[in-house]
Coordinates of C-alpha atoms and ligand atoms in Angstrom, one line a residue:
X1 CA -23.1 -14.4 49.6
X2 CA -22.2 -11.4 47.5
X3 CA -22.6 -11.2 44.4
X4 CA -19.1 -10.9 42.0
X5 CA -18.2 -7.4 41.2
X6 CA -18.2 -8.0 37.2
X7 CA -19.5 -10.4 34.9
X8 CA -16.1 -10.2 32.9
X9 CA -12.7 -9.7 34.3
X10 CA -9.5 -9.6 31.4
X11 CA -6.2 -9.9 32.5
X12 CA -3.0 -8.9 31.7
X13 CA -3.7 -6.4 28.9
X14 CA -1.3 -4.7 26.8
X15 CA -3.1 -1.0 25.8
X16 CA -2.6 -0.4 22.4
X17 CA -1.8 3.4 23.4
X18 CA 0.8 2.3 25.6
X19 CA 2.4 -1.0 23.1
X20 CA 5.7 -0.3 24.2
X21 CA 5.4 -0.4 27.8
X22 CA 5.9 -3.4 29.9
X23 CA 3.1 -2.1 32.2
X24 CA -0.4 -4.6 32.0
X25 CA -3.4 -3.6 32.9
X26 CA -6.9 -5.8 34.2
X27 CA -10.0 -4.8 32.4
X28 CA -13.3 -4.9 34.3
X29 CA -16.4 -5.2 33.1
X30 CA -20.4 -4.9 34.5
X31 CA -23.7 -4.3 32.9
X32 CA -22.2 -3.7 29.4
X33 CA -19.8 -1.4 30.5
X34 CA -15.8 -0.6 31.2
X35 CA -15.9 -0.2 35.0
X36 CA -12.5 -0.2 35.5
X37 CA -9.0 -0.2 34.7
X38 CA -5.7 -1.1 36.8
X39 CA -3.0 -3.4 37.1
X40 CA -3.9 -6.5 39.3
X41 CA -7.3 -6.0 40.3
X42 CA -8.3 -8.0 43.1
X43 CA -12.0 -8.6 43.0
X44 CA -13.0 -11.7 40.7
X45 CA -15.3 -12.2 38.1
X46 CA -18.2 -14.3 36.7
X47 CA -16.1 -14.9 33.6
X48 CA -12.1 -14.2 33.6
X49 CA -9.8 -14.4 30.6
X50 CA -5.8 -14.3 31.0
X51 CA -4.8 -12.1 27.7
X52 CA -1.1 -13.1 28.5
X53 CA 0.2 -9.9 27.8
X54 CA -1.5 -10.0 24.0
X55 CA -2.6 -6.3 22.3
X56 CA -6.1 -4.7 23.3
X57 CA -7.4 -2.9 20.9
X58 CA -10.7 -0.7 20.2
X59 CA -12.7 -2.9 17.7
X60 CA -12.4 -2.9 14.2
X61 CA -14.5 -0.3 12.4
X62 CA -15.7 -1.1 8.7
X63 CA -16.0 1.8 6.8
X64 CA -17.4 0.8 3.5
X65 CA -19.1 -2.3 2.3
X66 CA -21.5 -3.4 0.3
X67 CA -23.5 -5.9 2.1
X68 CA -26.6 -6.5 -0.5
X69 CA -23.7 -7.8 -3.2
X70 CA -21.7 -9.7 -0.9
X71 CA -21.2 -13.4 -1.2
X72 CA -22.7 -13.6 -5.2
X73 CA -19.5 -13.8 -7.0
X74 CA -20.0 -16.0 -10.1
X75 CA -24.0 -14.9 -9.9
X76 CA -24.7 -15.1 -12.8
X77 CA -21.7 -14.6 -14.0
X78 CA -17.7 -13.4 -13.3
X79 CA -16.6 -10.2 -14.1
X80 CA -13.8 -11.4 -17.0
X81 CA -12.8 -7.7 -17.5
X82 CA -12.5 -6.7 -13.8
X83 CA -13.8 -3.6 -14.5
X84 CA -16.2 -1.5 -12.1
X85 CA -18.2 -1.0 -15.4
X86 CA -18.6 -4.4 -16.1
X87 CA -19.7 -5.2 -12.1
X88 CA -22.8 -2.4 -12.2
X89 CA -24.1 -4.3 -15.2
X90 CA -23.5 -8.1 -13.2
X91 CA -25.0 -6.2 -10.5
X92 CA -28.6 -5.3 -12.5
X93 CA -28.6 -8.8 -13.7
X94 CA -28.4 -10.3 -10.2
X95 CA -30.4 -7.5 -8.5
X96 CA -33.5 -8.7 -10.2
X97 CA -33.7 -11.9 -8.4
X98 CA -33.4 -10.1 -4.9
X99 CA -35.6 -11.3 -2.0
X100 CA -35.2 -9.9 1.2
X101 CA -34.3 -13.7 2.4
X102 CA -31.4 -14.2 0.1
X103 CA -30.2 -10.6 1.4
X104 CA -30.6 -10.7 4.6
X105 CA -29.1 -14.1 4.9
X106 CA -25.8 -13.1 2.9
X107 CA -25.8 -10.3 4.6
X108 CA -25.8 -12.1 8.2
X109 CA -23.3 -14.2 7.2
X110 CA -20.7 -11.3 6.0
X111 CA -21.2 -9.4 9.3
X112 CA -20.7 -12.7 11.3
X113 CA -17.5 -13.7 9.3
X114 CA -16.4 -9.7 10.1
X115 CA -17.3 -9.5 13.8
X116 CA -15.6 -12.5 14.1
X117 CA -12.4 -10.9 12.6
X118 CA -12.9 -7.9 15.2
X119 CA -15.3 -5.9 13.6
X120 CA -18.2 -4.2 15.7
X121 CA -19.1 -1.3 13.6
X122 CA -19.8 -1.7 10.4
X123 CA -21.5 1.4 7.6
X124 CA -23.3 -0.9 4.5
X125 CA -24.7 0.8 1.6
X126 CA -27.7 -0.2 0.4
X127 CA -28.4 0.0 -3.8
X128 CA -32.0 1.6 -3.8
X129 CA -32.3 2.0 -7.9
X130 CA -34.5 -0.8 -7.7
X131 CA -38.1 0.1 -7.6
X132 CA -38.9 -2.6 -4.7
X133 CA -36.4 -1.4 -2.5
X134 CA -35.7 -5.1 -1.6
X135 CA -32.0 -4.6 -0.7
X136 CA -32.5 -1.5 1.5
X137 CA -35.5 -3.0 3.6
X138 CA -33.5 -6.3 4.0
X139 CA -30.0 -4.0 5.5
X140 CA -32.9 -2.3 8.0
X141 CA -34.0 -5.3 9.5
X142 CA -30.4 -6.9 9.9
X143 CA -29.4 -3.9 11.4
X144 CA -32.2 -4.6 13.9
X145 CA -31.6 -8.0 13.9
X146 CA -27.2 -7.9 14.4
X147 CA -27.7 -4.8 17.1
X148 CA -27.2 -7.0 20.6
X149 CA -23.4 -7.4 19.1
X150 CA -22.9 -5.1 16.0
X151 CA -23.7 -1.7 15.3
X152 CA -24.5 -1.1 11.4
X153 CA -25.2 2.2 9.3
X154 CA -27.4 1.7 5.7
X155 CA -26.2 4.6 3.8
X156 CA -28.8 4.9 0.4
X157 CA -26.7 4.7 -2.4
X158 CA -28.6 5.2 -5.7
X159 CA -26.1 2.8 -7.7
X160 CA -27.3 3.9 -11.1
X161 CA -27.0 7.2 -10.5
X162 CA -30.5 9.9 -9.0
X163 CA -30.9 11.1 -12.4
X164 CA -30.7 8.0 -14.8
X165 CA -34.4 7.2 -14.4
X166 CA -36.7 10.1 -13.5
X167 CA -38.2 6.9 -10.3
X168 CA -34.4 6.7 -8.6
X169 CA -35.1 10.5 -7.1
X170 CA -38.6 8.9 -5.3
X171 CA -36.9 6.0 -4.1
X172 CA -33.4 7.7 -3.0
X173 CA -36.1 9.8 -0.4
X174 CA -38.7 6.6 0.3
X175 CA -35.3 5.2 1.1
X176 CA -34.6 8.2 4.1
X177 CA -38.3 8.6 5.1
X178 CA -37.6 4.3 5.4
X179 CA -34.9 5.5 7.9
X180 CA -31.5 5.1 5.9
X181 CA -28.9 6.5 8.2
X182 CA -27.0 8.8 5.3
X183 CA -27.6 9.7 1.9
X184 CA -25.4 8.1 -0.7
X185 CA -24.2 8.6 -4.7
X186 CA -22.6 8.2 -7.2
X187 CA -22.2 11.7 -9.4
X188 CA -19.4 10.5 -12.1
X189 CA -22.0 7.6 -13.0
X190 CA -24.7 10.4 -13.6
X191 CA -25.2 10.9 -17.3
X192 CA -23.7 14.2 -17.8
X193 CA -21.2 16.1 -15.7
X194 CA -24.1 18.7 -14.7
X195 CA -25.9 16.0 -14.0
X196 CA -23.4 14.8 -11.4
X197 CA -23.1 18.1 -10.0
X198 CA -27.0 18.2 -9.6
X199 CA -26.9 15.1 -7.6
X200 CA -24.2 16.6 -5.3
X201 CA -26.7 19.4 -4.8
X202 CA -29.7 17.2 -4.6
X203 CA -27.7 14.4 -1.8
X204 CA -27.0 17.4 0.4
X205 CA -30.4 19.4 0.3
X206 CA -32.1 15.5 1.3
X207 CA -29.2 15.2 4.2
X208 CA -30.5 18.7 5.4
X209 CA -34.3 17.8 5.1
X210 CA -33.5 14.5 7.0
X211 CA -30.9 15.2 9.2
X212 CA -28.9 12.4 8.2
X213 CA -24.9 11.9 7.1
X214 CA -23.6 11.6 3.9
X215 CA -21.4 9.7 2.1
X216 CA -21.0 9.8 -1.4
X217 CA -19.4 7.3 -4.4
X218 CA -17.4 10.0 -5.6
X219 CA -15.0 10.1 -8.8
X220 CA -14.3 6.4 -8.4
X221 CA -12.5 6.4 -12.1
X222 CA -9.6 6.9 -13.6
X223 CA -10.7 10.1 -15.2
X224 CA -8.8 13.0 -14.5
X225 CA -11.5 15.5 -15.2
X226 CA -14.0 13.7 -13.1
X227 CA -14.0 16.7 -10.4
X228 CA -16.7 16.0 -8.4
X229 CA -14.6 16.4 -5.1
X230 CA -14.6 20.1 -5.5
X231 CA -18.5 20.1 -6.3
X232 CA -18.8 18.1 -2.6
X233 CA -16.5 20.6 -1.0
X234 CA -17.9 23.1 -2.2
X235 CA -21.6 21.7 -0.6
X236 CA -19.5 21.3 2.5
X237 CA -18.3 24.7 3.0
X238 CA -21.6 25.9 2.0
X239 CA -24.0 24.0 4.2
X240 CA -21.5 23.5 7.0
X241 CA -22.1 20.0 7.5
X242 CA -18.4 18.9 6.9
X243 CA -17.6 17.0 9.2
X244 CA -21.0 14.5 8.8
X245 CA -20.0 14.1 5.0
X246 CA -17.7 11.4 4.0
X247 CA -16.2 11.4 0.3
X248 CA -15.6 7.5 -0.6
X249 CA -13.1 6.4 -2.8
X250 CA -11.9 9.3 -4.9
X251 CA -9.5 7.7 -6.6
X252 CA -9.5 10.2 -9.4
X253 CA -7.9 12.1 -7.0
X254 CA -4.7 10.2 -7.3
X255 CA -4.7 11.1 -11.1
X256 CA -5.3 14.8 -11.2
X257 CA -2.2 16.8 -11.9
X258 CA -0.3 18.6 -8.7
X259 CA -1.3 22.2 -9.5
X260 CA -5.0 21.4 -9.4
X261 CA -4.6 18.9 -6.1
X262 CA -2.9 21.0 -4.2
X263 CA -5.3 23.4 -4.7
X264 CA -8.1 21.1 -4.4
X265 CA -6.6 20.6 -0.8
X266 CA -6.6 23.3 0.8
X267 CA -10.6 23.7 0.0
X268 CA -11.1 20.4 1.8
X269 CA -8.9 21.1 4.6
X270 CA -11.4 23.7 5.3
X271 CA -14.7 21.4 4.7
X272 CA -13.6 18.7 7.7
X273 CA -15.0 16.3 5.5
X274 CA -14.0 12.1 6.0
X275 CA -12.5 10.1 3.2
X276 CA -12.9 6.6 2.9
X277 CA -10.3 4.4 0.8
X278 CA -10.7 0.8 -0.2
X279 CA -7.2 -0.4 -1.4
X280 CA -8.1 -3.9 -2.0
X281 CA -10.6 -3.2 -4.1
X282 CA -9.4 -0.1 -6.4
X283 CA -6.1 -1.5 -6.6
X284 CA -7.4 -4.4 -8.8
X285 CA -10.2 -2.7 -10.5
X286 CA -8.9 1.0 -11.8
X287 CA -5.8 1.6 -14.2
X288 CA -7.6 -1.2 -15.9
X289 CA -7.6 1.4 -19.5
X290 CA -3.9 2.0 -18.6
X291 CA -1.2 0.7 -20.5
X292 CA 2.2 1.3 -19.3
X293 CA 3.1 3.1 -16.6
X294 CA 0.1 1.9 -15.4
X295 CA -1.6 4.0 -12.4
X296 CA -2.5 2.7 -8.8
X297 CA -6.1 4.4 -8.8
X298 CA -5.9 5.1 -5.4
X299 CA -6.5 8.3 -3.6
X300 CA -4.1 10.3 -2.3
X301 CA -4.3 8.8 1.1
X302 CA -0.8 9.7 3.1
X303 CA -1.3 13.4 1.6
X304 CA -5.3 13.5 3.1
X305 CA -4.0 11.9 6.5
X306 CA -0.8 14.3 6.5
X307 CA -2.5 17.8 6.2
X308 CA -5.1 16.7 9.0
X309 CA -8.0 14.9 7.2
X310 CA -9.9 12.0 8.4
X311 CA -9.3 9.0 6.3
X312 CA -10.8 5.7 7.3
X313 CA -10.3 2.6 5.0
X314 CA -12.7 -0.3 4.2
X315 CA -13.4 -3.3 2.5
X316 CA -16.1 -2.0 0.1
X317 CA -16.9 -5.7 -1.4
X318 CA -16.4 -9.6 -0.2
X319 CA -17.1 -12.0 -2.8
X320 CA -18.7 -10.2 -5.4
X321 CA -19.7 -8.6 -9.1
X322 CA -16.9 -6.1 -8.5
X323 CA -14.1 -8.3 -6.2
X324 CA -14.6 -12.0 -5.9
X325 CA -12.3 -12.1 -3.0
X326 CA -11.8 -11.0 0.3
X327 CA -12.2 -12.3 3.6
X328 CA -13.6 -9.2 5.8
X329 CA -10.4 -8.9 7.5
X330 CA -9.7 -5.0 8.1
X331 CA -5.8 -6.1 8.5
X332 CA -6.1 -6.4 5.1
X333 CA -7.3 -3.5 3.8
X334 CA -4.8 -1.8 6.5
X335 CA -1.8 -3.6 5.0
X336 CA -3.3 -2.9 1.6
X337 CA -3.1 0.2 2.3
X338 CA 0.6 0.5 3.5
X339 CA 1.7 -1.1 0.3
X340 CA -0.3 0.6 -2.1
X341 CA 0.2 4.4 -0.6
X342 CA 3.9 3.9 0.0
X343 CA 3.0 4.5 4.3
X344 CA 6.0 2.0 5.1
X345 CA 7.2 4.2 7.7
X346 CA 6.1 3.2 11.2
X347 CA 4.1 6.2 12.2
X348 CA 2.3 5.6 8.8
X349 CA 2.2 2.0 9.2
X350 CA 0.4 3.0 12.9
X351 CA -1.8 5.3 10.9
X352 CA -3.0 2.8 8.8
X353 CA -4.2 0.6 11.7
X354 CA -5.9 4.3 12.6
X355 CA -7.5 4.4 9.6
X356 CA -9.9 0.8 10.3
X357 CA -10.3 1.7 13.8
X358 CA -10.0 5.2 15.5
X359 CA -10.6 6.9 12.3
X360 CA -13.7 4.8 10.8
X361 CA -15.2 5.6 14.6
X362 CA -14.8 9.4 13.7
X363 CA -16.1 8.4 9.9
X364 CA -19.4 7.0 11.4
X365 CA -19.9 9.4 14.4
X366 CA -19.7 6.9 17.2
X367 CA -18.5 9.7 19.1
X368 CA -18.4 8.6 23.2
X369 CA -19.6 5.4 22.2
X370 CA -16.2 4.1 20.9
X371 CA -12.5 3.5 22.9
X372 CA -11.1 1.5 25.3
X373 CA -11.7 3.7 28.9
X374 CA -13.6 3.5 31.7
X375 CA -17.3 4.0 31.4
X376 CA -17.5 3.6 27.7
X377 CA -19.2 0.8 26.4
X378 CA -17.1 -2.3 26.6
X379 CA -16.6 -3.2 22.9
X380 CA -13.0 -4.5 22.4
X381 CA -10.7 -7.1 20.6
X382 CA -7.6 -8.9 21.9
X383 CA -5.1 -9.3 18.8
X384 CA -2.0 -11.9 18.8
X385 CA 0.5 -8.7 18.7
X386 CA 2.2 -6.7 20.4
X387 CA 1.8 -3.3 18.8
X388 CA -0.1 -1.9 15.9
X389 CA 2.8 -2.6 13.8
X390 CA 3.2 -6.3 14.4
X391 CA -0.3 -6.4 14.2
X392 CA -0.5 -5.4 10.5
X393 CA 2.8 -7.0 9.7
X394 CA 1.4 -10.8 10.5
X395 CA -2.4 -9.8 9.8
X396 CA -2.5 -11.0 13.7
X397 CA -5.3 -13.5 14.8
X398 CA -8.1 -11.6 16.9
X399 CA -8.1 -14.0 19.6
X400 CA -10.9 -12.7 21.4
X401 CA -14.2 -10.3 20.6
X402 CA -16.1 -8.4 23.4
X403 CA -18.9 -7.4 21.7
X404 CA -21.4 -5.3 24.6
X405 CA -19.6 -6.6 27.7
X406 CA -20.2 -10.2 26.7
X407 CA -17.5 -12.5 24.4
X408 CA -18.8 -12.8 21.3
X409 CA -16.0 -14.7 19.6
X410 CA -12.9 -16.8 20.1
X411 CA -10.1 -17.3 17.4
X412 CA -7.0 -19.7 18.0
X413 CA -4.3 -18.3 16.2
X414 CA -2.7 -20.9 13.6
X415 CA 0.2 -23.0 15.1
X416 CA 3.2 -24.5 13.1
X417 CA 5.2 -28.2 13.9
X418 CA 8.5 -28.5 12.2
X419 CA 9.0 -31.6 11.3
X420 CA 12.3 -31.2 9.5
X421 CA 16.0 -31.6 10.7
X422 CA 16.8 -29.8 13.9
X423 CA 19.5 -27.5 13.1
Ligands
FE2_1 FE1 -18.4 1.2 -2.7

């Protein structure tokens, strides 16, 4: 007897590039891979699952998150003021009682509770101001550990700043010789503003020394005259590695007056760089010095997006000294996103469910490895929606989660009895 064709055979797919089209597709899949593509195929499979005509989608790509904070809200104590200030100084309480165990477990669990929501690709940061490195050696080994069904980046991100503590320089670079994927910062939290615009210098001569990416903490405050943007640009330009550096969060940006931004834009339009926005996050913990009118502290996203930027969104934190909520769904951040930016029209609506998927694969350089098409990899989710729209709109159930050509997770969407008055 001949062996089946492919170990996993979906039916009746509705391509997210084609949403409006009655037209469904069969995916096939063999030996990890996308093997084929048509409507009806006739050969069978080991496994075969009927996607009733429900949305296929690329997976999920989280952009941002901190993975060695997640799940400690409350430890040892709540942020009462909400403010990111407040979190870095919860943060170097609990960061003294790291082990890689107690990392490495939460950290498990967060991914699991993501890839379960869709996500297969996932860039942490790891905080390597501690002098044992504990959190950045426990994100190493998960990412060995998760890599059968999730691909994760550990991007070094020197939380209290490379030049607070002559030791944070040693262990920013014992944390890329350890094999940190990018280089990370934080250059408004630097002591001084030349300070900051060292460590702008100093992030990309280590990306250059180690050939790795960068993505940078960058003017994450209110401030108006926190520039560091430009000083990152500038790098960019310089160096010509633009398109491997990502600027996260920015939200100054969305406080800086016209005149400067507009000229501030044109720069970056020539750098290629990647911005990452986390609207759940910034929305709850800038403007927090405002009064009345009181600012969203978001980045200017739509403008990024509409003169040709790459801007990706993530979660940045799930349960934790900065955000003691979340639930890893990128839906969120996506609708988040559409509310906070004012992107409520539907090819900005479609954008934002760009921004956690096609546009975080771009962020994180998946390159060929990433998409929906024959002889890719076959990494893809099957959402209760029709279109991207609908799928933001009802923060859609991911019903199913090929993670590597094999399911990894199943999802009933949740189902309603009336048992009022018929009417
Ligand atoms: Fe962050």
């Amino acid at each position: 007897m001949s062996p089946l064709p492919f170990s996993l055979l979906l039916r009746r797919c509705r391509f997210i590039d084609h949403a409006s089209s009655e037209d469904l597709v069969d995916i096939a899949i063999q030996g990890g891979q996308i093997t084929e593509i048509a409507p009806q195929l006739p050969q069978s499979a080991d496994q075969e699952i009927d996607v009733r005509g429900q949305l296929v989608s690329p997976p999920f790509v989280e952009s941002h998150i901190h993975l060695d904070s997640a799940l400690t809200a409350g430890q040892p104590r709540w942020n009462q003021s909400g403010s990111l200030f407040e979190g870095i100084e919860i943060w170097r309480d609990r960061k003294q009682t790291l082990t890689l165990e107690d990392v490495k477990e939460r950290a498990i669990a967060t991914l699991k509770l993501q890839a379960s929501q869709g996500v297969l690709f996932v860039r942490t940061h790891a905080d390597v101001s501690e002098s044992t490195l504990t959190a950045l050696q426990a994100l190493l080994e998960v990412r060995q550990v998760v890599k059968d069904w999730m691909t994760l980046q550990v991007v070094a991100f020197p939380q209290d700043g490379i030049y607070s503590n002559p030791k944070n320089d040693v262990l920013l670079e014992e944390a890329l010789a350890r094999g940190a994927d990018a280089v990370g910062g934080i250059p408004h939290y630097e002591l001084t503003r030349e300070d900051g615009v060292c460590s702008v210098q100093r992030i990309f001569e280590l990306a250059a020394k180690y050939d790795r990416l960068i993505d940078v903490h960058c003017d994450e405050i209110d401030d108006d005259q926190s520039r560091f943007l430009e000083v990152m640009a500038a790098c960019a330009l310089r160096s010509d590695l633009g398109p491997r550096v990502t600027a996260s969060h920015t939200t100054a940006f969305g406080s800086y007056n016209n005149a400067y931004a507009l000229k501030l834009m044109n720069f970056l339009q020539r750098t290629q760089m990647n911005f990452i926005a986390n609207p759940l996050i910034n929305i709850t913990l800038q403007g927090r010095t405002d009064t009345y009118p009181k600012r969203r502290g978001i980045t200017r996203v739509k403008e990024l997006w509409r003169n040709g930027l790459n801007v990706s969104l993530g979660t940045d934190c799930i349960q934790d000294p900065w955000y003691s909520l979340g639930t890893g769904n990128m839906l969120e951040a996506a609708a988040m996103a559409v509310h906070v930016c004012q992107m409520t029209g539907v090819d900005e609506i479609n954008a934002c469910y760009d921004m956690v998927t096609t546009h975080g694969a771009k962020t994180l350089k998946l390159l060929d490895g990433y998409g929906v098409e024959v002889g890719k990899p076959a990494n893809l989710i099957v959402l209760d929606a029709r279109d991207r729209y609908d799928a933001i709109r009802r923060r859609a159930t991911v019903r199913y989660v090929i993670s590597q050509g094999k399911l990894l997770a199943q999802t009933e969407p949740p189902a309603t009895q009336w048992h009022g008055d018929e009417m």
